[in-house]
GROMACS .gro file of C-alpha atoms in nm:
model
  469
    1UNK     CA    1  16.103   7.284   2.811
    2UNK     CA    2  15.846   7.361   2.643
    3UNK     CA    3  15.721   7.717   2.612
    4UNK     CA    4  15.397   7.899   2.589
    5UNK     CA    5  15.200   8.191   2.482
    6UNK     CA    6  14.987   8.135   2.844
    7UNK     CA    7  14.972   7.815   3.081
    8UNK     CA    8  14.643   7.810   3.283
    9UNK     CA    9  14.682   7.629   3.657
   10UNK     CA   10  14.324   7.512   3.713
   11UNK     CA   11  14.027   7.304   3.562
   12UNK     CA   12  13.723   7.485   3.612
   13UNK     CA   13  13.483   7.764   3.486
   14UNK     CA   14  13.692   8.069   3.470
   15UNK     CA   15  14.007   7.811   3.365
   16UNK     CA   16  13.772   7.688   3.076
   17UNK     CA   17  13.641   7.997   2.944
   18UNK     CA   18  14.011   8.179   2.918
   19UNK     CA   19  14.108   7.837   2.756
   20UNK     CA   20  13.858   7.863   2.480
   21UNK     CA   21  13.913   8.233   2.456
   22UNK     CA   22  14.280   8.146   2.418
   23UNK     CA   23  14.224   7.911   2.160
   24UNK     CA   24  13.993   8.106   1.921
   25UNK     CA   25  14.299   8.368   1.977
   26UNK     CA   26  14.525   8.105   1.815
   27UNK     CA   27  14.728   8.124   2.098
   28UNK     CA   28  14.938   7.820   2.257
   29UNK     CA   29  14.771   7.705   2.575
   30UNK     CA   30  14.897   7.467   2.821
   31UNK     CA   31  14.610   7.367   3.087
   32UNK     CA   32  14.739   7.192   3.425
   33UNK     CA   33  14.453   7.084   3.608
   34UNK     CA   34  14.556   6.899   3.984
   35UNK     CA   35  14.268   6.633   3.991
   36UNK     CA   36  14.386   6.590   4.370
   37UNK     CA   37  14.178   6.865   4.440
   38UNK     CA   38  13.883   6.915   4.163
   39UNK     CA   39  13.842   6.700   3.843
   40UNK     CA   40  13.804   6.867   3.494
   41UNK     CA   41  13.518   7.093   3.557
   42UNK     CA   42  13.591   7.285   3.926
   43UNK     CA   43  13.352   7.290   4.207
   44UNK     CA   44  13.013   7.425   3.958
   45UNK     CA   45  12.968   7.053   3.791
   46UNK     CA   46  13.167   6.828   4.048
   47UNK     CA   47  13.071   6.982   4.389
   48UNK     CA   48  12.885   7.258   4.392
   49UNK     CA   49  12.598   7.418   4.135
   50UNK     CA   50  12.480   7.142   3.972
   51UNK     CA   51  12.488   6.842   4.186
   52UNK     CA   52  12.333   7.041   4.495
   53UNK     CA   53  12.072   7.190   4.207
   54UNK     CA   54  11.994   6.805   4.142
   55UNK     CA   55  11.938   6.704   4.502
   56UNK     CA   56  11.736   7.015   4.538
   57UNK     CA   57  11.541   6.919   4.300
   58UNK     CA   58  11.476   6.569   4.416
   59UNK     CA   59  11.427   6.663   4.717
   60UNK     CA   60  11.130   6.895   4.657
   61UNK     CA   61  10.972   6.675   4.415
   62UNK     CA   62  10.895   6.424   4.690
   63UNK     CA   63  10.878   6.694   4.979
   64UNK     CA   64  10.637   6.948   4.864
   65UNK     CA   65  10.435   6.655   4.601
   66UNK     CA   66  10.358   6.482   4.954
   67UNK     CA   67  10.195   6.843   5.091
   68UNK     CA   68   9.995   6.939   4.826
   69UNK     CA   69   9.859   7.288   4.855
   70UNK     CA   70   9.510   7.152   4.607
   71UNK     CA   71   9.271   7.000   4.811
   72UNK     CA   72   9.177   6.834   4.453
   73UNK     CA   73   9.580   6.599   4.484
   74UNK     CA   74   9.681   6.403   4.744
   75UNK     CA   75  10.017   6.154   4.666
   76UNK     CA   76  10.204   5.939   4.880
   77UNK     CA   77  10.516   5.775   4.812
   78UNK     CA   78  10.897   5.762   4.983
   79UNK     CA   79  11.186   5.934   4.876
   80UNK     CA   80  11.549   5.754   4.873
   81UNK     CA   81  11.816   5.924   5.000
   82UNK     CA   82  12.104   5.713   4.883
   83UNK     CA   83  11.950   5.621   4.568
   84UNK     CA   84  11.931   6.000   4.524
   85UNK     CA   85  12.265   6.032   4.544
   86UNK     CA   86  12.368   5.801   4.319
   87UNK     CA   87  12.170   5.938   4.035
   88UNK     CA   88  12.308   6.302   4.121
   89UNK     CA   89  12.670   6.127   4.079
   90UNK     CA   90  12.540   5.969   3.743
   91UNK     CA   91  12.457   6.259   3.633
   92UNK     CA   92  12.735   6.509   3.754
   93UNK     CA   93  12.949   6.217   3.523
   94UNK     CA   94  12.763   6.354   3.224
   95UNK     CA   95  12.743   6.747   3.247
   96UNK     CA   96  13.126   6.683   3.361
   97UNK     CA   97  13.176   6.529   3.001
   98UNK     CA   98  12.952   6.778   2.751
   99UNK     CA   99  13.091   7.071   2.915
  100UNK     CA  100  13.454   6.984   3.001
  101UNK     CA  101  13.639   6.653   2.878
  102UNK     CA  102  13.511   6.657   2.570
  103UNK     CA  103  13.575   7.057   2.473
  104UNK     CA  104  13.873   7.029   2.604
  105UNK     CA  105  13.974   6.781   2.327
  106UNK     CA  106  13.867   6.993   2.063
  107UNK     CA  107  14.054   7.274   2.129
  108UNK     CA  108  14.336   7.284   1.874
  109UNK     CA  109  14.607   7.531   2.085
  110UNK     CA  110  14.538   7.427   2.395
  111UNK     CA  111  14.742   7.153   2.540
  112UNK     CA  112  14.611   6.933   2.862
  113UNK     CA  113  14.843   6.805   3.155
  114UNK     CA  114  14.712   6.625   3.441
  115UNK     CA  115  14.876   6.691   3.819
  116UNK     CA  116  15.000   6.964   4.022
  117UNK     CA  117  15.153   7.268   3.920
  118UNK     CA  118  15.394   7.466   4.079
  119UNK     CA  119  15.589   7.806   4.022
  120UNK     CA  120  15.966   7.792   3.968
  121UNK     CA  121  16.007   8.160   3.883
  122UNK     CA  122  15.775   8.388   3.799
  123UNK     CA  123  15.773   8.239   3.438
  124UNK     CA  124  15.805   7.930   3.516
  125UNK     CA  125  15.603   7.618   3.616
  126UNK     CA  126  15.639   7.257   3.700
  127UNK     CA  127  15.410   6.967   3.691
  128UNK     CA  128  15.528   6.614   3.781
  129UNK     CA  129  15.894   6.600   3.615
  130UNK     CA  130  15.818   6.814   3.349
  131UNK     CA  131  15.905   7.236   3.344
  132UNK     CA  132  15.699   7.501   3.146
  133UNK     CA  133  15.781   7.856   3.000
  134UNK     CA  134  15.492   8.068   3.016
  135UNK     CA  135  15.499   8.423   2.844
  136UNK     CA  136  15.200   8.487   3.089
  137UNK     CA  137  15.044   8.294   3.338
  138UNK     CA  138  14.653   8.254   3.510
  139UNK     CA  139  14.617   8.122   3.851
  140UNK     CA  140  14.290   7.987   3.815
  141UNK     CA  141  14.270   7.687   4.100
  142UNK     CA  142  13.962   7.803   4.276
  143UNK     CA  143  13.865   7.734   4.630
  144UNK     CA  144  13.793   7.579   4.875
  145UNK     CA  145  13.615   7.523   5.241
  146UNK     CA  146  13.726   7.707   5.526
  147UNK     CA  147  13.738   7.521   5.864
  148UNK     CA  148  13.712   7.759   6.125
  149UNK     CA  149  13.917   7.782   6.422
  150UNK     CA  150  13.742   7.536   6.710
  151UNK     CA  151  13.882   7.332   6.972
  152UNK     CA  152  13.842   6.957   6.848
  153UNK     CA  153  13.715   7.001   6.501
  154UNK     CA  154  14.046   6.829   6.370
  155UNK     CA  155  13.898   6.506   6.544
  156UNK     CA  156  13.520   6.517   6.382
  157UNK     CA  157  13.561   6.287   6.057
  158UNK     CA  158  13.302   6.668   5.930
  159UNK     CA  159  13.130   6.712   5.569
  160UNK     CA  160  13.175   6.952   5.360
  161UNK     CA  161  13.069   7.007   4.979
  162UNK     CA  162  13.305   6.819   4.880
  163UNK     CA  163  13.261   6.455   5.058
  164UNK     CA  164  12.883   6.512   5.114
  165UNK     CA  165  12.799   6.393   4.801
  166UNK     CA  166  13.023   6.050   4.833
  167UNK     CA  167  12.795   5.982   5.122
  168UNK     CA  168  12.667   5.608   5.133
  169UNK     CA  169  12.405   5.624   5.390
  170UNK     CA  170  12.137   5.849   5.546
  171UNK     CA  171  12.176   6.030   5.813
  172UNK     CA  172  11.924   6.032   6.089
  173UNK     CA  173  12.024   6.351   6.193
  174UNK     CA  174  12.310   6.634   6.068
  175UNK     CA  175  12.415   6.977   6.193
  176UNK     CA  176  12.531   7.280   5.953
  177UNK     CA  177  12.809   7.457   6.009
  178UNK     CA  178  12.758   7.816   5.846
  179UNK     CA  179  12.523   8.022   5.730
  180UNK     CA  180  12.509   8.136   5.359
  181UNK     CA  181  12.406   8.008   5.002
  182UNK     CA  182  12.564   7.666   4.996
  183UNK     CA  183  12.465   7.605   5.426
  184UNK     CA  184  12.082   7.708   5.353
  185UNK     CA  185  12.049   7.466   5.035
  186UNK     CA  186  12.195   7.203   5.192
  187UNK     CA  187  11.969   7.220   5.503
  188UNK     CA  188  11.653   7.200   5.261
  189UNK     CA  189  11.792   6.918   5.091
  190UNK     CA  190  11.793   6.734   5.373
  191UNK     CA  191  11.496   6.845   5.559
  192UNK     CA  192  11.320   6.696   5.235
  193UNK     CA  193  11.441   6.391   5.254
  194UNK     CA  194  11.347   6.290   5.635
  195UNK     CA  195  11.664   6.459   5.834
  196UNK     CA  196  11.682   6.637   6.117
  197UNK     CA  197  11.848   7.001   6.028
  198UNK     CA  198  11.975   7.207   6.246
  199UNK     CA  199  12.241   7.509   6.176
  200UNK     CA  200  12.470   7.708   6.329
  201UNK     CA  201  12.532   8.021   6.199
  202UNK     CA  202  12.839   8.275   6.408
  203UNK     CA  203  12.639   8.629   6.236
  204UNK     CA  204  12.313   8.750   6.381
  205UNK     CA  205  12.146   8.639   6.063
  206UNK     CA  206  12.132   8.403   5.768
  207UNK     CA  207  12.273   8.544   5.413
  208UNK     CA  208  12.422   8.812   5.533
  209UNK     CA  209  12.555   8.956   5.217
  210UNK     CA  210  12.214   8.937   5.115
  211UNK     CA  211  11.909   9.168   5.151
  212UNK     CA  212  11.825   9.185   5.556
  213UNK     CA  213  11.465   9.203   5.494
  214UNK     CA  214  11.488   8.896   5.202
  215UNK     CA  215  11.726   8.705   5.411
  216UNK     CA  216  11.483   8.716   5.789
  217UNK     CA  217  11.223   8.660   5.532
  218UNK     CA  218  11.352   8.311   5.396
  219UNK     CA  219  11.500   8.193   5.746
  220UNK     CA  220  11.091   8.222   5.843
  221UNK     CA  221  10.988   8.041   5.545
  222UNK     CA  222  11.287   7.712   5.690
  223UNK     CA  223  11.161   7.724   5.953
  224UNK     CA  224  10.835   7.726   5.929
  225UNK     CA  225  10.906   7.380   5.671
  226UNK     CA  226  11.073   7.242   6.049
  227UNK     CA  227  11.456   7.346   6.024
  228UNK     CA  228  11.606   7.464   6.339
  229UNK     CA  229  11.815   7.821   6.314
  230UNK     CA  230  12.040   7.950   6.542
  231UNK     CA  231  12.213   8.265   6.471
  232UNK     CA  232  12.472   8.442   6.679
  233UNK     CA  233  12.613   8.155   6.714
  234UNK     CA  234  12.980   8.056   6.870
  235UNK     CA  235  13.090   7.711   6.832
  236UNK     CA  236  13.361   7.638   7.178
  237UNK     CA  237  13.408   7.294   7.135
  238UNK     CA  238  13.322   7.003   6.848
  239UNK     CA  239  13.286   6.661   7.038
  240UNK     CA  240  13.353   6.292   6.806
  241UNK     CA  241  13.085   6.059   7.059
  242UNK     CA  242  12.940   5.734   7.004
  243UNK     CA  243  12.614   5.863   6.801
  244UNK     CA  244  12.806   6.080   6.581
  245UNK     CA  245  12.891   6.472   6.700
  246UNK     CA  246  12.788   6.688   6.955
  247UNK     CA  247  12.967   7.086   7.001
  248UNK     CA  248  12.942   7.323   7.268
  249UNK     CA  249  12.819   7.632   7.121
  250UNK     CA  250  12.731   7.998   7.280
  251UNK     CA  251  12.381   8.143   7.151
  252UNK     CA  252  12.348   8.497   7.193
  253UNK     CA  253  12.037   8.530   7.444
  254UNK     CA  254  12.018   8.140   7.510
  255UNK     CA  255  12.361   8.092   7.679
  256UNK     CA  256  12.551   7.807   7.623
  257UNK     CA  257  12.403   7.469   7.512
  258UNK     CA  258  12.479   7.142   7.332
  259UNK     CA  259  12.376   7.014   7.029
  260UNK     CA  260  12.464   6.692   6.928
  261UNK     CA  261  12.398   6.452   6.596
  262UNK     CA  262  12.493   6.213   6.342
  263UNK     CA  263  12.673   6.422   6.091
  264UNK     CA  264  12.816   6.770   6.085
  265UNK     CA  265  12.865   6.906   5.736
  266UNK     CA  266  13.115   7.243   5.704
  267UNK     CA  267  13.009   7.554   5.527
  268UNK     CA  268  13.115   7.847   5.691
  269UNK     CA  269  13.284   8.035   5.358
  270UNK     CA  270  13.643   7.946   5.130
  271UNK     CA  271  13.974   8.003   5.132
  272UNK     CA  272  14.240   8.020   4.820
  273UNK     CA  273  14.324   7.736   4.664
  274UNK     CA  274  14.699   7.839   4.693
  275UNK     CA  275  14.880   7.622   4.921
  276UNK     CA  276  15.035   7.403   4.694
  277UNK     CA  277  15.175   7.631   4.409
  278UNK     CA  278  15.491   7.785   4.629
  279UNK     CA  279  15.304   8.132   4.543
  280UNK     CA  280  15.614   8.287   4.682
  281UNK     CA  281  15.827   8.203   4.404
  282UNK     CA  282  15.604   8.405   4.169
  283UNK     CA  283  15.662   8.738   4.311
  284UNK     CA  284  15.227   8.748   4.361
  285UNK     CA  285  15.084   8.907   4.645
  286UNK     CA  286  14.759   8.779   4.837
  287UNK     CA  287  14.596   8.965   5.061
  288UNK     CA  288  14.532   8.906   5.469
  289UNK     CA  289  14.305   8.648   5.419
  290UNK     CA  290  14.592   8.433   5.126
  291UNK     CA  291  14.307   8.570   4.782
  292UNK     CA  292  14.505   8.701   4.551
  293UNK     CA  293  14.522   9.005   4.485
  294UNK     CA  294  14.416   9.168   4.133
  295UNK     CA  295  14.361   9.473   4.016
  296UNK     CA  296  14.037   9.595   3.757
  297UNK     CA  297  14.184   9.383   3.507
  298UNK     CA  298  14.310   9.086   3.710
  299UNK     CA  299  14.632   9.110   3.680
  300UNK     CA  300  14.812   8.993   3.952
  301UNK     CA  301  15.113   9.211   4.143
  302UNK     CA  302  15.309   9.086   3.867
  303UNK     CA  303  15.247   9.203   3.554
  304UNK     CA  304  15.234   8.888   3.332
  305UNK     CA  305  15.063   8.699   3.552
  306UNK     CA  306  14.627   8.710   3.594
  307UNK     CA  307  14.451   8.508   3.891
  308UNK     CA  308  14.063   8.422   3.802
  309UNK     CA  309  13.801   8.249   3.920
  310UNK     CA  310  13.756   8.197   4.301
  311UNK     CA  311  14.120   8.235   4.402
  312UNK     CA  312  14.082   8.589   4.369
  313UNK     CA  313  13.811   8.622   4.641
  314UNK     CA  314  13.583   8.783   4.420
  315UNK     CA  315  13.166   8.724   4.356
  316UNK     CA  316  13.267   8.331   4.425
  317UNK     CA  317  13.002   8.209   4.154
  318UNK     CA  318  13.086   7.962   3.829
  319UNK     CA  319  12.957   8.298   3.584
  320UNK     CA  320  13.210   8.521   3.728
  321UNK     CA  321  13.480   8.296   3.760
  322UNK     CA  322  13.369   8.269   3.356
  323UNK     CA  323  13.369   8.588   3.304
  324UNK     CA  324  13.682   8.712   3.446
  325UNK     CA  325  13.840   8.412   3.258
  326UNK     CA  326  13.746   8.514   2.953
  327UNK     CA  327  13.830   8.915   3.063
  328UNK     CA  328  14.130   8.811   3.132
  329UNK     CA  329  14.314   8.656   2.867
  330UNK     CA  330  14.119   8.935   2.656
  331UNK     CA  331  14.295   9.181   2.823
  332UNK     CA  332  14.693   9.022   2.864
  333UNK     CA  333  14.691   8.951   2.475
  334UNK     CA  334  14.504   9.230   2.297
  335UNK     CA  335  14.507   9.479   2.613
  336UNK     CA  336  14.110   9.510   2.582
  337UNK     CA  337  14.136   9.700   2.932
  338UNK     CA  338  13.847   9.474   3.030
  339UNK     CA  339  13.668   9.552   3.405
  340UNK     CA  340  13.351   9.381   3.544
  341UNK     CA  341  13.085   9.562   3.781
  342UNK     CA  342  12.998   9.337   3.988
  343UNK     CA  343  12.693   9.568   4.100
  344UNK     CA  344  12.525   9.427   3.713
  345UNK     CA  345  12.541   9.042   3.838
  346UNK     CA  346  12.302   8.879   3.928
  347UNK     CA  347  12.329   8.574   4.192
  348UNK     CA  348  12.055   8.345   4.395
  349UNK     CA  349  12.022   8.121   4.620
  350UNK     CA  350  11.782   7.774   4.526
  351UNK     CA  351  11.616   7.675   4.827
  352UNK     CA  352  11.192   7.685   4.827
  353UNK     CA  353  11.136   7.955   4.759
  354UNK     CA  354  11.457   8.095   4.575
  355UNK     CA  355  11.686   8.453   4.699
  356UNK     CA  356  11.812   8.631   4.412
  357UNK     CA  357  11.947   8.939   4.427
  358UNK     CA  358  12.153   9.211   4.191
  359UNK     CA  359  12.285   9.503   4.259
  360UNK     CA  360  12.272   9.717   4.584
  361UNK     CA  361  12.101   9.713   4.838
  362UNK     CA  362  11.916   9.900   5.075
  363UNK     CA  363  12.170   9.904   5.356
  364UNK     CA  364  12.417   9.968   5.084
  365UNK     CA  365  12.343  10.222   4.931
  366UNK     CA  366  12.262  10.428   5.281
  367UNK     CA  367  12.592  10.380   5.357
  368UNK     CA  368  12.720  10.533   5.086
  369UNK     CA  369  12.499  10.783   4.942
  370UNK     CA  370  12.314  10.838   5.287
  371UNK     CA  371  11.995  10.887   5.135
  372UNK     CA  372  11.757  10.579   4.998
  373UNK     CA  373  11.418  10.549   4.798
  374UNK     CA  374  11.276  10.207   4.815
  375UNK     CA  375  10.957   9.993   4.834
  376UNK     CA  376  10.872   9.634   4.960
  377UNK     CA  377  10.566   9.462   4.845
  378UNK     CA  378  10.469   9.004   4.851
  379UNK     CA  379  10.408   8.770   4.653
  380UNK     CA  380  10.038   8.828   4.712
  381UNK     CA  381   9.992   9.093   4.451
  382UNK     CA  382  10.109   8.852   4.203
  383UNK     CA  383   9.794   8.698   4.042
  384UNK     CA  384   9.999   8.422   3.889
  385UNK     CA  385  10.152   8.314   4.236
  386UNK     CA  386   9.774   8.329   4.363
  387UNK     CA  387   9.686   8.098   4.153
  388UNK     CA  388   9.964   7.817   4.196
  389UNK     CA  389   9.855   7.847   4.538
  390UNK     CA  390  10.262   7.953   4.636
  391UNK     CA  391  10.267   8.330   4.735
  392UNK     CA  392  10.561   8.298   4.978
  393UNK     CA  393  10.775   8.554   4.967
  394UNK     CA  394  10.832   8.938   4.900
  395UNK     CA  395  11.023   9.163   4.676
  396UNK     CA  396  11.240   9.497   4.778
  397UNK     CA  397  11.352   9.718   4.478
  398UNK     CA  398  11.615  10.062   4.563
  399UNK     CA  399  11.608  10.330   4.317
  400UNK     CA  400  11.828  10.666   4.285
  401UNK     CA  401  11.587  10.896   4.448
  402UNK     CA  402  11.651  11.182   4.221
  403UNK     CA  403  11.684  10.966   3.850
  404UNK     CA  404  11.380  10.705   3.997
  405UNK     CA  405  11.709  10.449   3.847
  406UNK     CA  406  11.634  10.062   3.943
  407UNK     CA  407  11.989  10.010   4.179
  408UNK     CA  408  11.850   9.682   4.336
  409UNK     CA  409  11.637   9.419   4.345
  410UNK     CA  410  11.658   9.176   4.633
  411UNK     CA  411  11.284   8.876   4.572
  412UNK     CA  412  11.214   8.580   4.787
  413UNK     CA  413  10.981   8.360   4.617
  414UNK     CA  414  10.872   8.120   4.354
  415UNK     CA  415  11.107   8.102   4.058
  416UNK     CA  416  11.325   8.361   4.191
  417UNK     CA  417  11.582   8.311   3.988
  418UNK     CA  418  11.442   8.338   3.708
  419UNK     CA  419  11.284   8.660   3.774
  420UNK     CA  420  11.613   8.815   3.852
  421UNK     CA  421  11.750   8.789   3.494
  422UNK     CA  422  11.460   9.077   3.378
  423UNK     CA  423  11.612   9.290   3.702
  424UNK     CA  424  11.946   9.254   3.561
  425UNK     CA  425  11.849   9.409   3.226
  426UNK     CA  426  11.662   9.701   3.382
  427UNK     CA  427  12.000   9.766   3.579
  428UNK     CA  428  12.286   9.708   3.322
  429UNK     CA  429  12.036   9.919   3.053
  430UNK     CA  430  12.022  10.207   3.340
  431UNK     CA  431  11.631  10.171   3.334
  432UNK     CA  432  11.400  10.386   3.563
  433UNK     CA  433  11.013  10.278   3.681
  434UNK     CA  434  10.842  10.441   3.445
  435UNK     CA  435  11.093  10.225   3.215
  436UNK     CA  436  10.970   9.935   3.314
  437UNK     CA  437  10.612  10.027   3.384
  438UNK     CA  438  10.565  10.086   3.032
  439UNK     CA  439  10.680   9.774   2.861
  440UNK     CA  440  10.406   9.526   2.809
  441UNK     CA  441  10.509   9.208   3.035
  442UNK     CA  442  10.287   8.894   2.982
  443UNK     CA  443  10.006   8.789   3.168
  444UNK     CA  444   9.986   8.558   3.422
  445UNK     CA  445  10.340   8.484   3.502
  446UNK     CA  446  10.542   8.547   3.845
  447UNK     CA  447  10.802   8.801   3.626
  448UNK     CA  448  10.550   9.043   3.687
  449UNK     CA  449  10.629   9.095   3.991
  450UNK     CA  450  10.897   9.283   3.855
  451UNK     CA  451  10.682   9.534   3.733
  452UNK     CA  452  10.409   9.532   4.038
  453UNK     CA  453  10.726   9.647   4.318
  454UNK     CA  454  10.811   9.932   4.053
  455UNK     CA  455  10.410  10.014   4.034
  456UNK     CA  456  10.456  10.074   4.382
  457UNK     CA  457  10.624  10.343   4.440
  458UNK     CA  458  10.305  10.585   4.349
  459UNK     CA  459  10.035  10.316   4.313
  460UNK     CA  460   9.820  10.198   4.584
  461UNK     CA  461   9.887   9.752   4.456
  462UNK     CA  462   9.522   9.675   4.704
  463UNK     CA  463   9.306   9.991   4.435
  464UNK     CA  464   9.423   9.844   4.098
  465UNK     CA  465   9.314   9.593   3.884
  466UNK     CA  466   9.545   9.325   3.689
  467UNK     CA  467   9.680   9.459   3.385
  468UNK     CA  468   9.566   9.818   3.386
  469UNK     CA  469   9.885  10.007   3.268
   0.00000   0.00000   0.00000
């Protein structure tokens, strides 16, 4: 039996960040990845961030070029959905090789094995015919699509983020089951390639974990483009038909309705990939939803076993997974006591317009403190947005009313995902609106919207010329 300082189960962002850190610490490490779950690189590079953003960009290049906002520009053309998928798959292979396959080969202290890992006991892991003993173990197996219990759903050949990029023909229409970031991005991917899209969201609004005003603003723009979105929806039954799929749904305020399409995409949340781990043999506890329970230092109920990434159910983002993997290793080998402040982590939805958020929302702050100070302005106040004729969107800033310190920033608008980093610095460094206003911004830029909303707390923006402060 081979012995290691650390056995890492998984092959995504959390696993690679952990392996990179143990290699720097010269700790003998074994990384075991099951390609039947996902190839090396995990969700982000294979079926998440990378391919979806490639498809979003291709669709937007075609869709908005053909609908240019400037009179002087008129463009026509076609968009080949299948060829876009082919190019996406080719690019994904390049990203995977550059960021994962080539990297793992250079890790002197890290061994790699392909196979399904399972616990024999709390220190012993099996993979194939071999057994390995780890002084420490990190579970980083990620998560996959949660399939809601609906009558007949098991008889439908539905799509998920793991199968959608394998399509070999363009569907004429699609139903998207879910209303989170993944569902919103895919709704626009399909719509921009000329596919009829119907979104079914169980909650009363899309993007339920984001600021409500921002979420409703995005929904308005998606619907203006022609995407159909039903909220407050309960799926009673799914039926396979000769032309695709039919869903019997109950829509709040509209009653029962039959919705048909050629394809169905399920994007209704996540479930932890713990099924094949024989987790009971490890003594590790799961929460009521099946995710691995961890403390602030990412330790499980077994002190020598840590977990990181989507398998924990904590803010399922590639950036968070990598940060957790790194911190878990520092805590287990150096007793670093490191934690993550999730209120300082930005996240984005790469629709057009984009959505981005960091910190507490007004609803969260009010619920906790019963007092809040916030302002909301539209992108019409941003000169760069007016210059490029894209004033879609708004920004909301949340302050501590006593200190005027920035607590949260939430926006929907052009390049929101790039703008939010400025707000992240402000929150992380406990800046006030006066610190932001005292900082010189480049003019004209979209990121000036951060300064504009900071000014709006005690200024009337309609009475101000640009660059006056």
